[in-house]
mmCIF file of C-alpha atoms in Angstrom:
data_model
loop_
_atom_site.group_PDB
_atom_site.id
_atom_site.type_symbol
_atom_site.label_atom_id
_atom_site.label_comp_id
_atom_site.label_asym_id
_atom_site.label_seq_id
_atom_site.Cartn_x
_atom_site.Cartn_y
_atom_site.Cartn_z
ATOM 1 C CA MET B 7 21.616 15.573 -0.420
ATOM 2 C CA PRO B 8 19.544 12.479 -1.292
ATOM 3 C CA ALA B 9 18.155 10.425 1.581
ATOM 4 C CA PRO B 10 20.235 7.380 2.589
ATOM 5 C CA ALA B 11 18.897 4.100 1.164
ATOM 6 C CA LEU B 12 16.953 1.834 3.499
ATOM 7 C CA ASP B 13 18.584 -1.609 3.732
ATOM 8 C CA VAL B 14 15.476 -3.748 4.160
ATOM 9 C CA ASP B 15 17.232 -7.118 4.057
ATOM 10 C CA ALA B 16 19.652 -6.077 6.790
ATOM 11 C CA LEU B 17 16.683 -5.090 8.941
ATOM 12 C CA LEU B 18 14.872 -8.378 8.317
ATOM 13 C CA ASP B 19 17.986 -10.519 8.822
ATOM 14 C CA ASP B 20 18.916 -8.842 12.121
ATOM 15 C CA ARG B 21 17.862 -11.388 14.750
ATOM 16 C CA THR B 22 17.741 -8.686 17.414
ATOM 17 C CA THR B 23 14.811 -7.141 15.534
ATOM 18 C CA GLU B 24 11.732 -8.754 17.079
ATOM 19 C CA ILE B 25 8.981 -6.322 16.042
ATOM 20 C CA ILE B 26 8.473 -4.240 12.893
ATOM 21 C CA VAL B 27 5.638 -1.723 13.048
ATOM 22 C CA CYS B 28 4.379 -0.355 9.731
ATOM 23 C CA CYS B 29 2.631 2.929 10.400
ATOM 24 C CA GLY B 30 1.329 5.852 8.403
ATOM 25 C CA ALA B 31 -1.867 7.495 7.243
ATOM 26 C CA GLY B 32 -4.702 5.460 5.755
ATOM 27 C CA GLY B 33 -4.567 4.383 2.124
ATOM 28 C CA VAL B 34 -0.786 4.429 1.654
ATOM 29 C CA GLY B 35 -0.230 0.670 1.343
ATOM 30 C CA LYS B 36 0.581 -0.331 4.927
ATOM 31 C CA THR B 37 -1.150 -3.700 4.625
ATOM 32 C CA THR B 38 0.618 -4.664 1.410
ATOM 33 C CA THR B 39 3.980 -3.475 2.719
ATOM 34 C CA SER B 40 3.518 -5.402 5.975
ATOM 35 C CA ALA B 41 2.643 -8.592 4.104
ATOM 36 C CA ALA B 42 5.546 -8.190 1.671
ATOM 37 C CA LEU B 43 8.038 -7.632 4.509
ATOM 38 C CA ALA B 44 6.675 -10.603 6.459
ATOM 39 C CA LEU B 45 6.862 -12.902 3.427
ATOM 40 C CA ARG B 46 10.396 -11.821 2.560
ATOM 41 C CA ALA B 47 11.553 -12.271 6.155
ATOM 42 C CA ALA B 48 9.986 -15.758 6.324
ATOM 43 C CA GLU B 49 11.640 -16.841 3.077
ATOM 44 C CA ARG B 50 14.977 -15.565 4.432
ATOM 45 C CA GLY B 51 14.696 -17.810 7.489
ATOM 46 C CA ARG B 52 12.676 -15.918 10.102
ATOM 47 C CA LYS B 53 9.677 -17.345 11.968
ATOM 48 C CA VAL B 54 7.211 -14.557 11.296
ATOM 49 C CA VAL B 55 3.672 -13.629 12.281
ATOM 50 C CA VAL B 56 2.005 -10.677 10.572
ATOM 51 C CA LEU B 57 -0.855 -8.915 12.353
ATOM 52 C CA THR B 58 -3.166 -6.890 10.153
ATOM 53 C CA ILE B 59 -6.028 -4.586 11.069
ATOM 54 C CA ASP B 60 -7.266 -3.993 7.534
ATOM 55 C CA PRO B 61 -11.049 -4.457 7.304
ATOM 56 C CA ALA B 62 -10.895 -4.989 3.519
ATOM 57 C CA ARG B 63 -9.377 -8.465 4.082
ATOM 58 C CA ARG B 64 -7.033 -8.036 1.141
ATOM 59 C CA LEU B 65 -4.211 -9.649 3.081
ATOM 60 C CA ALA B 66 -6.108 -12.911 3.454
ATOM 61 C CA GLN B 67 -6.756 -13.015 -0.274
ATOM 62 C CA ALA B 68 -3.149 -12.227 -1.187
ATOM 63 C CA MET B 69 -1.842 -14.904 1.176
ATOM 64 C CA GLY B 70 -4.230 -17.595 0.074
ATOM 65 C CA ILE B 71 -6.033 -17.862 3.410
ATOM 66 C CA GLU B 72 -9.803 -18.104 3.227
ATOM 67 C CA GLN B 73 -10.383 -16.224 6.440
ATOM 68 C CA LEU B 74 -8.133 -14.501 8.942
ATOM 69 C CA ASP B 75 -9.145 -14.200 12.579
ATOM 70 C CA ASN B 76 -7.656 -13.513 15.998
ATOM 71 C CA THR B 77 -5.485 -16.657 15.855
ATOM 72 C CA PRO B 78 -2.247 -16.898 13.800
ATOM 73 C CA ARG B 79 -2.731 -19.270 10.850
ATOM 74 C CA PRO B 80 -0.015 -20.722 8.580
ATOM 75 C CA VAL B 81 0.294 -19.186 5.129
ATOM 76 C CA PRO B 82 0.536 -21.885 2.442
ATOM 77 C CA SER B 83 3.045 -21.925 -0.427
ATOM 78 C CA VAL B 84 5.762 -20.052 1.473
ATOM 79 C CA ASP B 85 9.273 -21.132 0.467
ATOM 80 C CA ALA B 86 10.618 -22.661 3.697
ATOM 81 C CA GLN B 87 14.015 -23.800 2.379
ATOM 82 C CA ALA B 88 15.801 -21.270 4.614
ATOM 83 C CA GLY B 89 14.006 -22.622 7.674
ATOM 84 C CA GLY B 90 11.476 -19.835 8.082
ATOM 85 C CA SER B 91 7.703 -19.828 8.431
ATOM 86 C CA LEU B 92 4.868 -17.346 8.066
ATOM 87 C CA ASP B 93 1.642 -17.047 10.045
ATOM 88 C CA ALA B 94 -0.987 -14.375 9.491
ATOM 89 C CA MET B 95 -3.846 -13.070 11.599
ATOM 90 C CA MET B 96 -6.383 -10.271 11.606
ATOM 91 C CA LEU B 97 -7.215 -8.300 14.728
ATOM 92 C CA ASP B 98 -10.634 -9.069 16.166
ATOM 93 C CA MET B 99 -11.091 -5.916 18.216
ATOM 94 C CA LYS B 100 -13.944 -7.130 20.415
ATOM 95 C CA ARG B 101 -12.473 -10.601 20.949
ATOM 96 C CA THR B 102 -9.176 -9.040 22.068
ATOM 97 C CA PHE B 103 -11.015 -6.712 24.462
ATOM 98 C CA ASP B 104 -12.919 -9.730 25.829
ATOM 99 C CA GLU B 105 -9.653 -11.604 26.381
ATOM 100 C CA VAL B 106 -8.262 -8.709 28.403
ATOM 101 C CA VAL B 107 -11.370 -8.603 30.593
ATOM 102 C CA GLU B 108 -11.320 -12.369 31.094
ATOM 103 C CA SER B 109 -7.655 -12.317 32.076
ATOM 104 C CA GLN B 110 -8.060 -9.454 34.556
ATOM 105 C CA ALA B 111 -11.398 -10.226 36.248
ATOM 106 C CA SER B 112 -12.921 -13.151 38.104
ATOM 107 C CA PRO B 113 -15.248 -15.368 36.032
ATOM 108 C CA GLU B 114 -18.334 -13.866 37.690
ATOM 109 C CA LYS B 115 -17.265 -10.252 37.175
ATOM 110 C CA ALA B 116 -16.024 -10.957 33.645
ATOM 111 C CA LYS B 117 -19.443 -12.394 32.742
ATOM 112 C CA GLN B 118 -21.142 -9.328 34.201
ATOM 113 C CA ILE B 119 -18.929 -7.003 32.154
ATOM 114 C CA LEU B 120 -19.062 -8.954 28.880
ATOM 115 C CA GLU B 121 -22.866 -9.070 28.901
ATOM 116 C CA ASN B 122 -23.279 -5.367 29.697
ATOM 117 C CA PRO B 123 -24.751 -3.401 26.743
ATOM 118 C CA PHE B 124 -22.502 -0.408 27.391
ATOM 119 C CA TYR B 125 -19.405 -2.623 27.314
ATOM 120 C CA ILE B 126 -20.551 -4.210 24.053
ATOM 121 C CA ALA B 127 -20.811 -0.744 22.480
ATOM 122 C CA LEU B 128 -17.480 0.402 23.964
ATOM 123 C CA SER B 129 -15.572 -2.694 22.843
ATOM 124 C CA SER B 130 -16.958 -2.517 19.315
ATOM 125 C CA SER B 131 -16.995 1.127 18.322
ATOM 126 C CA PHE B 132 -15.409 3.521 20.825
ATOM 127 C CA ALA B 133 -12.922 5.867 19.156
ATOM 128 C CA GLY B 134 -9.401 4.601 19.763
ATOM 129 C CA THR B 135 -10.424 1.092 20.835
ATOM 130 C CA GLN B 136 -9.102 -0.472 17.636
ATOM 131 C CA GLU B 137 -5.699 1.183 18.040
ATOM 132 C CA TYR B 138 -5.556 0.248 21.727
ATOM 133 C CA MET B 139 -6.439 -3.377 20.998
ATOM 134 C CA ALA B 140 -3.843 -3.523 18.233
ATOM 135 C CA MET B 141 -1.233 -2.636 20.852
ATOM 136 C CA GLU B 142 -2.751 -5.131 23.284
ATOM 137 C CA LYS B 143 -2.608 -7.939 20.710
ATOM 138 C CA LEU B 144 0.991 -7.019 19.901
ATOM 139 C CA GLY B 145 1.841 -7.389 23.583
ATOM 140 C CA GLN B 146 0.099 -10.774 23.715
ATOM 141 C CA LEU B 147 1.962 -12.045 20.652
ATOM 142 C CA HIS B 148 5.297 -10.897 22.016
ATOM 143 C CA ARG B 149 4.735 -12.574 25.389
ATOM 144 C CA GLN B 150 3.721 -15.805 23.653
ATOM 145 C CA ALA B 151 6.759 -15.685 21.359
ATOM 146 C CA LEU B 152 9.068 -15.295 24.331
ATOM 147 C CA ALA B 153 7.351 -18.145 26.158
ATOM 148 C CA ASP B 154 7.244 -20.800 23.431
ATOM 149 C CA GLY B 155 9.539 -19.556 20.644
ATOM 150 C CA SER B 156 6.734 -19.822 18.100
ATOM 151 C CA HIS B 157 7.867 -16.633 16.334
ATOM 152 C CA ASP B 158 11.014 -14.537 16.281
ATOM 153 C CA LEU B 159 9.574 -11.611 14.292
ATOM 154 C CA ILE B 160 6.211 -9.841 14.553
ATOM 155 C CA VAL B 161 5.165 -7.522 11.727
ATOM 156 C CA VAL B 162 2.336 -5.149 12.630
ATOM 157 C CA ASP B 163 0.068 -3.404 10.162
ATOM 158 C CA THR B 164 -1.387 -0.499 12.148
ATOM 159 C CA PRO B 165 -5.070 0.492 11.905
ATOM 160 C CA PRO B 166 -6.241 2.568 8.924
ATOM 161 C CA SER B 167 -6.809 5.649 11.059
ATOM 162 C CA ARG B 168 -7.429 9.157 9.818
ATOM 163 C CA SER B 169 -4.198 10.137 11.519
ATOM 164 C CA ALA B 170 -1.108 7.953 11.810
ATOM 165 C CA LEU B 171 -0.580 9.286 15.320
ATOM 166 C CA ASP B 172 -3.775 7.581 16.547
ATOM 167 C CA PHE B 173 -1.845 4.344 17.044
ATOM 168 C CA LEU B 174 0.460 5.944 19.612
ATOM 169 C CA ASP B 175 -2.204 8.152 21.182
ATOM 170 C CA ALA B 176 -4.847 5.444 21.686
ATOM 171 C CA PRO B 177 -3.675 4.159 25.114
ATOM 172 C CA GLU B 178 -3.613 7.663 26.541
ATOM 173 C CA ARG B 179 -7.004 8.455 24.999
ATOM 174 C CA LEU B 180 -8.653 5.336 26.439
ATOM 175 C CA SER B 181 -6.977 5.874 29.800
ATOM 176 C CA SER B 182 -8.178 9.489 29.868
ATOM 177 C CA PHE B 183 -11.702 8.312 29.095
ATOM 178 C CA LEU B 184 -11.667 5.745 31.882
ATOM 179 C CA ASP B 185 -10.268 8.310 34.318
ATOM 180 C CA GLY B 186 -12.477 11.169 33.156
ATOM 181 C CA ARG B 187 -14.742 13.213 35.404
ATOM 182 C CA PHE B 188 -17.869 11.884 33.702
ATOM 183 C CA ILE B 189 -16.883 8.280 34.407
ATOM 184 C CA ARG B 190 -15.938 9.101 37.999
ATOM 185 C CA LEU B 191 -19.269 10.884 38.459
ATOM 186 C CA LEU B 192 -21.151 7.784 37.334
ATOM 187 C CA LEU B 193 -18.943 5.612 39.528
ATOM 188 C CA ALA B 194 -19.420 7.763 42.631
ATOM 189 C CA PRO B 195 -22.748 6.296 43.854
ATOM 190 C CA ALA B 196 -21.276 2.803 43.923
ATOM 191 C CA ARG B 197 -18.459 4.042 46.137
ATOM 192 C CA GLY B 198 -20.344 6.177 48.595
ATOM 193 C CA PRO B 199 -24.070 6.642 48.178
ATOM 194 C CA ALA B 200 -24.611 8.209 51.587
ATOM 195 C CA ARG B 201 -21.916 10.789 50.940
ATOM 196 C CA LEU B 202 -22.496 11.610 47.309
ATOM 197 C CA MET B 203 -26.197 11.175 46.647
ATOM 198 C CA THR B 204 -26.738 14.874 47.205
ATOM 199 C CA ALA B 205 -29.209 17.194 45.593
ATOM 200 C CA GLY B 206 -26.531 18.373 43.195
ATOM 201 C CA PHE B 207 -25.775 14.854 42.064
ATOM 202 C CA SER B 208 -29.464 14.157 41.616
ATOM 203 C CA VAL B 209 -29.720 17.150 39.300
ATOM 204 C CA VAL B 210 -26.889 15.783 37.192
ATOM 205 C CA THR B 211 -28.289 12.264 37.015
ATOM 206 C CA ASN B 212 -31.741 13.583 36.180
ATOM 207 C CA ALA B 213 -30.255 15.563 33.297
ATOM 208 C CA LEU B 214 -28.286 12.538 32.081
ATOM 209 C CA THR B 215 -31.410 10.402 32.293
ATOM 210 C CA LYS B 216 -33.265 12.813 30.041
ATOM 211 C CA VAL B 217 -30.429 12.818 27.501
ATOM 212 C CA LEU B 218 -29.416 9.143 27.589
ATOM 213 C CA GLY B 219 -32.457 7.394 28.956
ATOM 214 C CA ALA B 220 -32.767 5.648 32.308
ATOM 215 C CA GLN B 221 -31.794 2.191 31.031
ATOM 216 C CA VAL B 222 -28.686 3.449 29.223
ATOM 217 C CA LEU B 223 -27.582 5.328 32.325
ATOM 218 C CA ARG B 224 -28.088 2.245 34.507
ATOM 219 C CA ASP B 225 -26.110 0.126 32.025
ATOM 220 C CA MET B 226 -23.262 2.622 32.124
ATOM 221 C CA GLN B 227 -23.228 2.782 35.920
ATOM 222 C CA THR B 228 -23.336 -1.018 36.204
ATOM 223 C CA PHE B 229 -20.513 -1.412 33.705
ATOM 224 C CA ILE B 230 -18.301 1.203 35.353
ATOM 225 C CA ALA B 231 -18.853 -0.192 38.829
ATOM 226 C CA ALA B 232 -17.848 -3.675 37.612
ATOM 227 C CA PHE B 233 -15.000 -2.392 35.470
ATOM 228 C CA ASP B 234 -13.477 -0.107 38.105
ATOM 229 C CA THR B 235 -11.071 -2.734 39.444
ATOM 230 C CA LEU B 236 -9.692 -3.281 35.923
ATOM 231 C CA PHE B 237 -8.792 0.367 35.249
ATOM 232 C CA GLY B 238 -5.322 0.009 36.747
ATOM 233 C CA GLY B 239 -4.676 -3.194 34.813
ATOM 234 C CA PHE B 240 -5.523 -1.503 31.517
ATOM 235 C CA ARG B 241 -3.207 1.388 32.209
ATOM 236 C CA GLN B 242 -0.422 -0.952 33.278
ATOM 237 C CA ARG B 243 -0.761 -3.086 30.140
ATOM 238 C CA ALA B 244 -0.770 0.029 27.961
ATOM 239 C CA ASP B 245 2.379 1.295 29.669
ATOM 240 C CA THR B 246 4.068 -2.096 29.218
ATOM 241 C CA THR B 247 3.280 -2.227 25.504
ATOM 242 C CA PHE B 248 4.377 1.386 25.054
ATOM 243 C CA ALA B 249 7.712 0.468 26.655
ATOM 244 C CA LEU B 250 7.932 -2.510 24.281
ATOM 245 C CA LEU B 251 7.548 -0.138 21.336
ATOM 246 C CA GLN B 252 10.452 1.920 22.689
ATOM 247 C CA ALA B 253 12.726 -1.101 23.101
ATOM 248 C CA ASP B 254 15.754 -1.758 20.896
ATOM 249 C CA GLY B 255 14.141 -4.877 19.428
ATOM 250 C CA THR B 256 11.387 -2.810 17.790
ATOM 251 C CA ALA B 257 11.711 -1.010 14.442
ATOM 252 C CA PHE B 258 9.205 1.478 13.036
ATOM 253 C CA LEU B 259 8.761 1.851 9.308
ATOM 254 C CA VAL B 260 6.763 4.912 8.286
ATOM 255 C CA ILE B 261 4.771 4.209 5.124
ATOM 256 C CA ALA B 262 3.725 7.022 2.791
ATOM 257 C CA ALA B 263 2.591 7.709 -0.740
ATOM 258 C CA PRO B 264 4.361 10.290 -2.969
ATOM 259 C CA GLU B 265 1.683 12.867 -2.187
ATOM 260 C CA PRO B 266 1.883 16.073 -0.130
ATOM 261 C CA ASP B 267 -0.637 15.046 2.552
ATOM 262 C CA ALA B 268 0.814 11.554 3.024
ATOM 263 C CA LEU B 269 4.398 12.810 3.301
ATOM 264 C CA ARG B 270 3.308 15.591 5.635
ATOM 265 C CA GLU B 271 1.658 12.976 7.857
ATOM 266 C CA ALA B 272 4.820 10.879 7.642
ATOM 267 C CA ALA B 273 6.876 13.886 8.752
ATOM 268 C CA TYR B 274 4.607 14.357 11.780
ATOM 269 C CA PHE B 275 5.009 10.692 12.662
ATOM 270 C CA VAL B 276 8.797 10.793 12.314
ATOM 271 C CA ASP B 277 8.916 13.804 14.631
ATOM 272 C CA ARG B 278 6.643 12.070 17.141
ATOM 273 C CA LEU B 279 8.723 8.874 17.121
ATOM 274 C CA THR B 280 11.832 10.958 17.691
ATOM 275 C CA ASP B 281 10.227 12.863 20.564
ATOM 276 C CA ASP B 282 9.093 9.586 22.200
ATOM 277 C CA ASP B 283 12.528 7.951 21.776
ATOM 278 C CA MET B 284 11.127 5.188 19.591
ATOM 279 C CA PRO B 285 13.386 3.302 17.146
ATOM 280 C CA LEU B 286 12.739 4.573 13.626
ATOM 281 C CA ALA B 287 14.127 2.294 10.897
ATOM 282 C CA GLY B 288 13.129 4.363 7.886
ATOM 283 C CA LEU B 289 10.557 5.599 5.401
ATOM 284 C CA VAL B 290 8.886 3.587 2.624
ATOM 285 C CA VAL B 291 7.379 5.591 -0.241
ATOM 286 C CA ASN B 292 4.849 3.394 -2.018
ATOM 287 C CA ARG B 293 3.365 3.633 -5.514
ATOM 288 C CA ALA B 294 6.008 5.927 -6.931
ATOM 289 C CA SER B 295 5.775 6.592 -10.667
ATOM 290 C CA PRO B 296 8.274 4.397 -12.548
ATOM 291 C CA SER B 297 11.230 6.142 -14.130
ATOM 292 C CA ALA B 298 10.687 7.474 -17.656
ATOM 293 C CA ARG B 299 14.022 5.866 -18.694
ATOM 294 C CA THR B 300 14.820 8.633 -21.143
ATOM 295 C CA GLU B 301 16.672 11.940 -21.082
ATOM 296 C CA LEU B 302 13.887 13.744 -22.956
ATOM 297 C CA SER B 303 12.632 16.522 -20.687
ATOM 298 C CA ALA B 304 9.013 17.619 -20.388
ATOM 299 C CA GLU B 305 9.845 20.986 -21.967
ATOM 300 C CA ALA B 306 11.586 19.400 -24.954
ATOM 301 C CA ALA B 307 8.683 16.986 -25.448
ATOM 302 C CA ILE B 308 6.127 19.830 -25.406
ATOM 303 C CA THR B 309 8.207 21.872 -27.872
ATOM 304 C CA ALA B 310 8.456 18.898 -30.246
ATOM 305 C CA ALA B 311 4.723 18.189 -29.914
ATOM 306 C CA ASP B 312 3.860 21.803 -30.752
ATOM 307 C CA ARG B 313 6.108 21.681 -33.820
ATOM 308 C CA LEU B 314 4.504 18.451 -35.044
ATOM 309 C CA GLN B 315 0.951 19.655 -34.460
ATOM 310 C CA SER B 316 1.561 22.873 -36.362
ATOM 311 C CA GLY B 317 1.792 20.745 -39.515
ATOM 312 C CA ASP B 318 -0.605 17.959 -38.522
ATOM 313 C CA SER B 319 -3.172 18.630 -35.769
ATOM 314 C CA SER B 320 -3.967 14.908 -35.447
ATOM 315 C CA SER B 321 -0.363 13.755 -35.090
ATOM 316 C CA LEU B 322 -0.212 10.604 -32.934
ATOM 317 C CA THR B 323 3.456 11.273 -32.169
ATOM 318 C CA ALA B 324 2.566 14.709 -30.806
ATOM 319 C CA GLY B 325 -0.020 13.142 -28.512
ATOM 320 C CA LEU B 326 2.513 10.613 -27.215
ATOM 321 C CA LEU B 327 5.032 13.385 -26.596
ATOM 322 C CA ARG B 328 2.472 15.271 -24.509
ATOM 323 C CA LEU B 329 1.726 12.121 -22.506
ATOM 324 C CA HIS B 330 5.461 11.724 -21.938
ATOM 325 C CA ALA B 331 5.693 15.333 -20.752
ATOM 326 C CA ASP B 332 2.864 14.771 -18.274
ATOM 327 C CA ARG B 333 4.562 11.658 -16.928
ATOM 328 C CA VAL B 334 7.932 13.382 -16.566
ATOM 329 C CA ARG B 335 6.303 16.214 -14.635
ATOM 330 C CA ILE B 336 4.634 13.742 -12.276
ATOM 331 C CA ILE B 337 7.994 12.027 -11.687
ATOM 332 C CA GLU B 338 9.663 15.389 -11.051
ATOM 333 C CA ARG B 339 6.912 16.455 -8.655
ATOM 334 C CA GLU B 340 7.225 13.215 -6.665
ATOM 335 C CA LYS B 341 11.012 13.546 -6.528
ATOM 336 C CA HIS B 342 10.652 17.136 -5.325
ATOM 337 C CA LEU B 343 8.351 15.957 -2.512
ATOM 338 C CA ARG B 344 10.803 13.215 -1.487
ATOM 339 C CA ASP B 345 13.724 15.635 -1.634
ATOM 340 C CA ARG B 346 11.862 18.108 0.549
ATOM 341 C CA PHE B 347 11.181 15.356 3.108
ATOM 342 C CA ALA B 348 14.848 14.301 2.982
ATOM 343 C CA ALA B 349 15.962 17.908 3.536
ATOM 344 C CA ALA B 350 13.825 18.122 6.665
ATOM 345 C CA HIS B 351 14.805 14.613 7.874
ATOM 346 C CA PRO B 352 18.261 13.909 6.397
ATOM 347 C CA ARG B 353 18.976 10.905 8.630
ATOM 348 C CA VAL B 354 15.870 8.886 7.774
ATOM 349 C CA PRO B 355 16.737 5.992 5.413
ATOM 350 C CA THR B 356 14.243 5.748 2.553
ATOM 351 C CA ALA B 357 13.007 3.043 0.206
ATOM 352 C CA VAL B 358 11.006 3.920 -2.905
ATOM 353 C CA VAL B 359 8.657 1.270 -4.298
ATOM 354 C CA PRO B 360 7.398 1.770 -7.868
ATOM 355 C CA ALA B 361 3.686 1.413 -8.535
ATOM 356 C CA MET B 362 2.691 -2.064 -9.661
ATOM 357 C CA ALA B 363 0.941 -2.564 -12.977
ATOM 358 C CA SER B 364 -2.027 -4.153 -11.163
ATOM 359 C CA ASP B 365 -3.292 -4.766 -7.635
ATOM 360 C CA VAL B 366 -1.377 -7.307 -5.573
ATOM 361 C CA HIS B 367 -3.527 -10.418 -5.176
ATOM 362 C CA ASP B 368 -1.093 -13.300 -4.565
ATOM 363 C CA LEU B 369 2.264 -14.265 -3.045
ATOM 364 C CA ASP B 370 4.125 -13.553 -6.290
ATOM 365 C CA GLY B 371 2.925 -9.964 -6.138
ATOM 366 C CA LEU B 372 4.064 -9.680 -2.532
ATOM 367 C CA ARG B 373 7.445 -11.145 -3.471
ATOM 368 C CA ALA B 374 7.807 -8.534 -6.217
ATOM 369 C CA ILE B 375 7.158 -5.757 -3.722
ATOM 370 C CA GLY B 376 9.630 -7.307 -1.286
ATOM 371 C CA GLU B 377 12.286 -7.362 -4.012
ATOM 372 C CA SER B 378 11.574 -3.710 -4.835
ATOM 373 C CA LEU B 379 11.944 -2.827 -1.153
ATOM 374 C CA ALA B 380 15.292 -4.621 -0.997
ATOM 375 C CA GLN B 381 16.736 -3.274 -4.253
ATOM 376 C CA GLN B 382 17.378 0.321 -3.210
ATOM 377 C CA ARG B 383 20.240 2.307 -4.651
#
């Protein structure tokens, strides 16, 4: 049985939908899909903010904004006749981390943390920090929207991670790091030097000093001692945002390309969302090969090409028939992959978006993608 069609407009028009999370493996078109959904929702009357984490900055170019940053900025040339609006922003990972520290610590302790070299490295490059801060920024936007009514829909473009599951796993990964034995070992002297500065601990610190260097080790110990009181706040905020993702007002759209690896990753994500009781709205398959619009099969085209070339080896018609056969086979292969996904996940509504003739670089291109998303049969 074919997968049920995803009704994108019904999803966007539903005022109980407050958050749409576009997730999937890297390179499948999450950023473009997020922008297209946000633009379509805004032009249908929603007050939308789209949060992107794409370092290529393609979203800013497509939306006519010179530079995106950690603050929502209005997108020009949006049709506001239906009463909607569109703001766009790009996650500044370190700035978001700084905001969390400043909100949780006293000014003196926040200054001590923000200037610590180990914190600067952690907030800029630690594995999982980008995904964690994306969730943190989502929580901030949602709280602000509830407080001042500035937006009634948040569209999130998740980080371009190697694995789509990194977005959901990041809070647990960062929490595990902060609670890990290594961190607690470094924190121990600050909590009880008389009790823990034993010969065994000295051996460990001496070894760490040789590996990391004395200054690096001191920076780490200073950071952890200052940061210790914030550990609980980080875990609590992560738990709150995770609960927000599970709420009825959130909808997950899994984005994939018509390729085995991308659809396999999408299947993993669908299973994970189901296991975590998160609201899955559907699957979007991007960059599908357009229909051949003919009943001529690949086999018939190859047979005709062989017959033509037997009399004329340079036949242009034979070459075109072979190109047609190749295209039909690609279309059939993509359909087989989608059908296999649908067989494994028969209840997941699906939208198929044909590949565009060129890269999307303006609002008209985003509108075209939005129309393709909405016109499912």
